[in-house]
XYZ file of C-alpha atoms in Angstrom:
440
model
C -58.006 -19.231 -33.763
C -57.175 -16.512 -37.273
C -57.649 -13.289 -34.836
C -55.706 -15.345 -32.251
C -52.745 -15.792 -33.861
C -52.599 -13.038 -35.384
C -52.341 -11.226 -31.820
C -49.587 -13.577 -31.159
C -47.417 -11.807 -34.134
C -48.275 -8.233 -32.491
C -47.005 -9.515 -29.165
C -44.467 -11.185 -31.544
C -43.288 -7.778 -32.841
C -43.188 -5.736 -29.596
C -41.260 -7.953 -28.246
C -38.897 -8.039 -30.869
C -37.608 -4.065 -30.151
C -34.237 -4.595 -27.619
C -32.711 -2.056 -25.935
C -29.186 -1.779 -25.163
C -28.143 0.377 -21.744
C -25.615 3.186 -21.767
C -22.447 3.063 -22.481
C -20.103 6.271 -20.811
C -16.776 6.363 -22.574
C -14.818 9.277 -22.251
C -11.809 10.391 -24.422
C -10.236 13.888 -26.099
C -11.707 17.069 -27.738
C -11.000 20.860 -28.175
C -12.118 23.312 -26.495
C -12.631 27.454 -27.102
C -11.963 29.374 -23.689
C -8.916 30.791 -22.304
C -8.210 35.286 -22.337
C -6.122 34.915 -25.264
C -4.880 31.940 -26.724
C -4.514 28.861 -24.925
C -4.204 24.945 -26.223
C -5.909 22.321 -27.726
C -7.458 20.664 -24.688
C -10.882 18.873 -23.395
C -13.056 16.197 -22.189
C -15.899 14.584 -23.446
C -18.388 11.961 -21.820
C -20.159 9.990 -24.565
C -23.691 8.484 -22.569
C -24.723 5.537 -25.830
C -28.574 6.054 -26.434
C -30.636 3.263 -26.679
C -30.862 1.469 -30.223
C -33.556 -0.981 -31.842
C -32.190 -4.484 -32.550
C -32.981 -4.606 -36.307
C -31.948 -8.556 -36.459
C -34.298 -9.576 -33.644
C -37.189 -7.631 -35.280
C -36.424 -8.968 -38.566
C -36.013 -12.896 -36.597
C -39.222 -12.486 -35.022
C -41.432 -11.258 -38.422
C -40.254 -14.048 -40.549
C -43.834 -15.450 -40.909
C -44.052 -11.459 -42.173
C -41.796 -11.916 -44.514
C -43.257 -11.190 -47.778
C -44.706 -7.891 -46.146
C -41.534 -6.925 -43.676
C -38.856 -7.093 -46.789
C -41.560 -4.397 -49.035
C -42.092 -2.167 -46.420
C -38.072 -2.340 -45.704
C -37.181 -1.653 -48.797
C -39.200 0.809 -49.015
C -37.706 2.882 -46.035
C -34.619 2.208 -46.957
C -34.909 4.467 -50.630
C -36.321 6.650 -49.019
C -33.862 7.827 -46.833
C -31.008 7.130 -49.301
C -29.310 9.577 -51.651
C -28.393 9.753 -55.382
C -25.814 7.312 -56.368
C -23.206 10.601 -57.394
C -24.220 11.711 -53.884
C -22.080 8.623 -52.668
C -24.542 7.568 -49.514
C -23.627 3.700 -48.669
C -24.929 1.376 -46.686
C -28.339 3.022 -45.004
C -30.986 1.241 -42.938
C -34.328 1.940 -42.907
C -35.723 2.518 -38.735
C -37.101 -0.100 -37.107
C -39.360 2.302 -35.874
C -40.492 2.279 -39.303
C -40.903 -1.193 -39.944
C -42.283 -1.838 -36.893
C -45.148 0.803 -38.072
C -45.869 -1.334 -41.123
C -45.906 -4.766 -39.775
C -48.155 -3.028 -36.819
C -50.256 -1.446 -39.954
C -50.804 -4.732 -41.704
C -51.614 -6.521 -38.493
C -54.586 -3.526 -38.765
C -55.295 -4.005 -41.965
C -56.038 -7.615 -41.611
C -58.228 -8.029 -38.347
C -59.617 -4.816 -38.418
C -58.212 -4.102 -34.829
C -57.342 -0.754 -33.509
C -53.566 -0.666 -32.256
C -52.977 2.587 -30.553
C -49.069 3.626 -31.210
C -47.575 4.460 -27.327
C -44.055 4.763 -26.269
C -42.590 1.653 -25.246
C -42.431 1.840 -21.097
C -39.274 0.433 -21.593
C -37.668 2.760 -23.943
C -39.313 5.618 -21.281
C -37.465 4.099 -18.311
C -33.909 3.941 -20.266
C -34.270 7.288 -21.368
C -34.883 8.497 -17.607
C -31.606 5.993 -16.758
C -29.689 7.629 -19.107
C -30.358 11.178 -17.566
C -29.691 9.713 -14.376
C -26.923 8.291 -14.960
C -25.117 11.131 -16.920
C -26.303 13.958 -13.540
C -24.424 11.043 -11.522
C -21.505 11.484 -14.029
C -21.465 15.287 -14.195
C -21.340 15.530 -10.010
C -18.018 13.713 -9.742
C -16.512 16.444 -12.660
C -14.522 19.583 -10.721
C -15.415 22.437 -13.054
C -13.012 25.875 -12.335
C -14.817 29.099 -11.972
C -12.060 31.811 -12.096
C -10.746 34.441 -14.529
C -8.119 32.727 -16.040
C -6.852 29.626 -14.582
C -6.315 27.607 -11.700
C -2.893 25.383 -11.054
C -3.236 22.312 -10.359
C -0.294 21.093 -8.388
C 1.637 18.258 -7.037
C 0.501 18.295 -3.337
C -2.533 20.480 -1.844
C -0.446 23.503 -0.867
C 0.368 26.683 -2.404
C 3.995 24.845 -1.474
C 3.744 22.207 -4.458
C 5.084 22.334 -7.945
C 2.536 23.653 -10.889
C 2.362 20.812 -13.075
C -0.681 22.119 -15.056
C -3.477 24.664 -15.501
C -7.157 23.701 -15.649
C -8.954 26.858 -17.099
C -12.134 28.678 -16.526
C -14.766 26.265 -17.211
C -12.548 23.419 -17.680
C -13.356 19.974 -16.499
C -11.775 17.707 -14.317
C -12.380 14.042 -12.309
C -13.011 14.296 -8.397
C -10.832 11.707 -6.681
C -10.824 12.964 -3.421
C -10.646 16.269 -1.159
C -7.956 17.299 1.441
C -7.520 20.430 3.846
C -9.827 22.149 0.864
C -7.616 20.651 -2.043
C -9.113 18.606 -4.382
C -7.351 15.885 -6.419
C -8.522 15.642 -9.513
C -7.390 14.197 -13.001
C -7.595 15.795 -16.510
C -6.288 15.065 -19.663
C -2.921 14.079 -18.687
C -2.681 16.162 -15.316
C -3.635 14.493 -11.855
C -2.979 16.626 -8.723
C -4.274 19.413 -6.651
C -6.294 22.366 -6.988
C -7.700 24.475 -4.533
C -11.415 24.548 -4.016
C -12.084 27.302 -3.573
C -11.865 28.055 -7.467
C -13.808 24.804 -8.459
C -17.628 23.312 -7.452
C -18.385 19.922 -7.790
C -20.792 17.404 -6.318
C -24.832 19.133 -6.761
C -23.114 21.971 -7.673
C -21.348 21.424 -10.759
C -24.246 19.220 -12.247
C -26.144 22.777 -13.382
C -23.052 24.071 -14.603
C -21.803 21.480 -16.466
C -25.350 21.955 -18.321
C -24.007 25.316 -19.095
C -20.433 24.695 -19.963
C -20.755 21.540 -21.236
C -21.388 21.410 -24.997
C -23.761 18.366 -27.114
C -22.228 17.344 -29.554
C -23.324 14.776 -32.656
C -20.597 13.122 -34.326
C -21.755 11.704 -37.964
C -21.961 7.552 -38.169
C -22.345 7.528 -41.646
C -20.781 8.578 -45.251
C -23.280 11.771 -46.068
C -25.976 12.346 -43.469
C -28.863 13.962 -44.878
C -30.122 16.899 -42.458
C -33.953 17.384 -43.123
C -36.480 20.211 -42.508
C -38.481 18.070 -40.029
C -38.047 14.685 -37.878
C -38.675 12.141 -39.929
C -37.571 10.538 -43.386
C -41.008 12.356 -45.770
C -39.249 15.620 -44.312
C -37.240 18.065 -47.029
C -33.674 17.411 -47.149
C -31.908 21.032 -46.800
C -27.723 19.937 -46.518
C -25.753 17.273 -46.209
C -23.183 16.323 -43.797
C -19.778 13.970 -44.271
C -19.101 11.113 -41.574
C -16.604 12.370 -38.743
C -18.301 16.285 -38.457
C -19.764 17.373 -35.644
C -23.105 19.204 -35.127
C -24.093 21.273 -32.125
C -27.391 19.828 -30.714
C -30.265 22.268 -29.948
C -33.039 19.734 -29.158
C -33.126 16.024 -28.509
C -36.380 14.126 -29.660
C -37.820 10.463 -29.604
C -35.084 9.039 -32.409
C -33.949 12.638 -33.477
C -32.133 15.633 -33.136
C -32.020 19.539 -34.052
C -28.776 20.635 -35.368
C -27.835 23.243 -36.838
C -25.504 23.819 -40.256
C -25.099 26.090 -42.874
C -27.741 25.890 -45.052
C -29.850 26.450 -41.547
C -31.785 24.607 -38.433
C -32.400 20.916 -39.462
C -32.946 17.165 -37.258
C -31.156 14.160 -38.341
C -31.594 10.624 -37.110
C -30.051 9.267 -33.767
C -29.265 5.827 -35.912
C -26.450 8.121 -38.030
C -24.885 9.899 -35.013
C -23.231 9.334 -31.605
C -24.552 11.903 -28.808
C -21.699 13.290 -26.508
C -21.038 15.857 -24.112
C -17.821 18.298 -24.382
C -15.721 19.911 -22.013
C -12.247 21.714 -22.168
C -9.422 19.694 -19.769
C -6.574 20.914 -18.661
C -3.122 21.249 -20.205
C 0.121 19.770 -18.620
C 2.916 22.228 -18.067
C 4.779 19.609 -20.877
C 2.094 20.185 -22.733
C 1.831 23.643 -22.910
C 5.968 24.152 -24.040
C 5.195 21.575 -26.306
C 2.521 23.861 -28.193
C 3.890 27.133 -27.599
C 7.411 24.906 -29.841
C 5.127 23.561 -32.487
C 3.416 27.135 -33.343
C 6.923 28.429 -33.418
C 7.721 25.988 -35.705
C 4.760 26.099 -37.873
C 4.956 29.908 -38.061
C 8.263 29.176 -39.660
C 7.498 26.666 -42.058
C 4.638 28.521 -43.636
C 6.550 31.601 -44.177
C 9.032 28.778 -45.927
C 6.374 27.397 -47.722
C 4.939 30.910 -48.853
C 7.913 32.330 -50.251
C 9.216 29.216 -52.160
C 5.793 28.157 -53.065
C 3.453 28.985 -56.358
C -0.137 28.851 -56.381
C -0.480 25.506 -56.965
C -4.063 26.558 -57.574
C -4.276 29.815 -59.577
C -4.867 28.154 -62.784
C -5.233 32.115 -64.183
C -2.646 34.916 -63.995
C -5.737 36.763 -62.272
C -4.803 34.791 -58.989
C -1.218 34.775 -56.987
C 1.050 32.885 -55.019
C 0.383 32.621 -51.241
C 4.493 34.573 -51.344
C 3.381 37.128 -52.985
C 0.848 37.944 -49.694
C 4.161 37.556 -47.360
C 5.619 40.280 -46.538
C 8.567 41.348 -43.886
C 5.796 43.305 -41.936
C 3.002 41.091 -42.683
C 1.811 38.743 -40.410
C 0.904 35.282 -41.557
C -2.126 35.154 -40.320
C -2.580 38.016 -42.735
C -0.774 36.576 -45.470
C -3.482 33.967 -45.537
C -6.283 35.587 -45.154
C -5.371 38.014 -48.313
C -4.954 35.032 -49.854
C -8.208 32.905 -49.588
C -9.609 36.110 -50.454
C -8.363 36.170 -54.500
C -11.255 33.101 -54.866
C -14.262 34.873 -53.888
C -16.813 34.369 -55.922
C -16.038 30.935 -57.137
C -18.580 27.918 -56.706
C -19.127 25.645 -53.088
C -18.816 22.035 -54.325
C -20.040 19.229 -51.367
C -16.489 17.365 -50.846
C -14.492 19.527 -52.947
C -11.015 21.102 -52.961
C -10.364 23.107 -55.329
C -10.130 27.155 -55.057
C -11.270 27.493 -58.048
C -13.357 24.814 -59.529
C -14.946 24.280 -55.868
C -14.723 22.989 -52.553
C -16.932 22.734 -49.389
C -16.449 24.537 -46.762
C -13.508 22.661 -44.796
C -12.015 21.953 -48.448
C -11.855 25.538 -48.903
C -10.254 26.304 -45.523
C -7.415 23.325 -46.066
C -6.933 23.643 -49.733
C -6.150 27.728 -48.802
C -3.597 26.698 -45.607
C -2.112 24.065 -48.120
C -0.822 27.087 -49.735
C 1.609 27.977 -46.942
C 2.225 24.548 -46.192
C 0.446 23.529 -43.293
C -1.677 20.326 -43.616
C -5.123 20.418 -42.046
C -8.142 17.189 -42.207
C -11.195 17.653 -44.449
C -13.535 18.254 -41.737
C -15.260 21.357 -40.024
C -15.443 18.691 -36.796
C -11.774 17.931 -37.470
C -10.409 21.767 -37.434
C -12.073 22.675 -34.204
C -8.722 20.548 -32.338
C -5.642 22.290 -34.522
C -3.414 24.706 -33.778
C -4.409 26.827 -30.450
C -7.183 27.851 -28.686
C -8.590 31.029 -29.475
C -10.918 32.817 -27.015
C -13.906 34.672 -28.687
C -14.082 36.656 -32.028
C -12.749 39.949 -30.338
C -9.265 38.157 -30.060
C -9.716 36.966 -33.546
C -6.697 37.828 -35.836
C -7.006 37.565 -39.388
C -5.814 33.900 -40.662
C -7.917 32.810 -37.482
C -9.713 29.385 -38.364
C -13.280 30.263 -36.934
C -15.507 27.451 -36.521
C -19.076 26.493 -36.146
C -21.936 23.600 -36.059
C -21.101 21.234 -39.019
C -19.448 24.717 -40.406
C -15.593 26.136 -40.579
C -14.708 29.592 -41.937
C -10.755 31.811 -42.332
C -11.867 35.236 -40.149
C -10.023 38.179 -42.454
C -10.186 40.782 -39.282
C -12.200 43.492 -38.764
C -15.004 41.344 -37.469
C -15.560 39.072 -41.078
C -14.753 35.878 -41.777
C -14.107 34.033 -45.936
C -15.861 31.136 -46.686
C -17.370 28.383 -49.208
C -21.074 29.103 -47.675
C -23.379 26.929 -49.407
C -23.795 25.926 -53.495
C -26.355 28.489 -53.878
C -23.755 31.184 -52.585
C -20.517 29.885 -53.352
C -17.417 31.263 -51.109
C -17.951 34.587 -49.950
C -17.080 36.917 -46.984
C -19.897 37.576 -44.061
C -19.923 38.432 -40.647
C -18.196 36.258 -38.650
C -20.927 36.363 -35.829
C -23.887 36.299 -38.389
C -24.140 32.179 -36.434
C -23.042 31.270 -33.060
C -19.055 30.763 -33.165
C -18.180 26.976 -31.536
C -13.993 27.964 -31.350
C -11.109 30.186 -32.401
C -8.498 28.173 -33.663
C -5.315 30.138 -34.035
C -2.274 27.908 -36.593
C 0.564 30.867 -36.802
């Protein structure tokens, strides 16, 4: 009778692992492709990962309440940062709770319980992959040197309503006489089919041109050197930062941060695939006007301000670097170089007492009258995109996975690197560049 009861508990625990279906969402994001400078533009398709329902698990093992709570408490504390690191609401992995309960059953009964993948998990993962491929078949991807015009009718006589840049993506609506009707961002119109791919051809190309992104959803995320809660923490990433996914595992993804490659739990990130989208004629005009206004405002702010972080006669104001012959971008780069050697502080924004990577960029630009987000992921959507380091100019913002820097020319950047190295100068190509953004 006891053995039968224990088997019933095991079945209840297994049945308590419930999974939710994939949810597809589309929203705007950034890009990094054009011949020189192009607008911020992008389209993201997010496929929600399967999640374990902890509430269902807890209800099903009420009979094992004391043991489950003990194991749950242990798992929670093992993944929390100290209070000084300001981390809240860290929840243990459902798999950790499940394994603990199964271990208790094994110890009580002497039975050998093999760990196997849940069949529904495998089926759901395969379904997710199939759904993504079906989604990619509905894309229209530009395959040109620069861009293809989007017109209001399927004819070269049609009015140009926007531009679909090389490797940019739209959603297929219909085909008419060798033209694809697409929707991309705010642009709806026709592109010549010969300059684009769709259907099966778009599936593989989408995997090449799309960037898999993990967006942090918890206050402070631990990045570990292995795919497990017992692995060493190599770095911390703030909420809403975006990390490039290099590999997807069961419940974990491999990502790249300034301290190196590491692993994060999928419980604390949202996964999505990012593409570039079209720019409408109105958006292009608005972007160019905004860039001109930003240059004028920066000139005015730099000339009238003193350094907000000087703290010492060793530091010069932004205005001292702004001359009639130098660009605003060059002034930004020279101003930023003053602070090389100062400390890196996670979450900091002080150029003298310590800043993290995005805090450093934000504070430097603040001296030129420009407000930027305190987020390396957020910096990927500011200003206008530049086509790679080859076209970068001093003052441009260089974005990496989980990191951001300021380009200073000659293939180099200045950035708040790590707690060990502080603010320093590095070669701009020391890591894979995700985007280069230009404010002025």
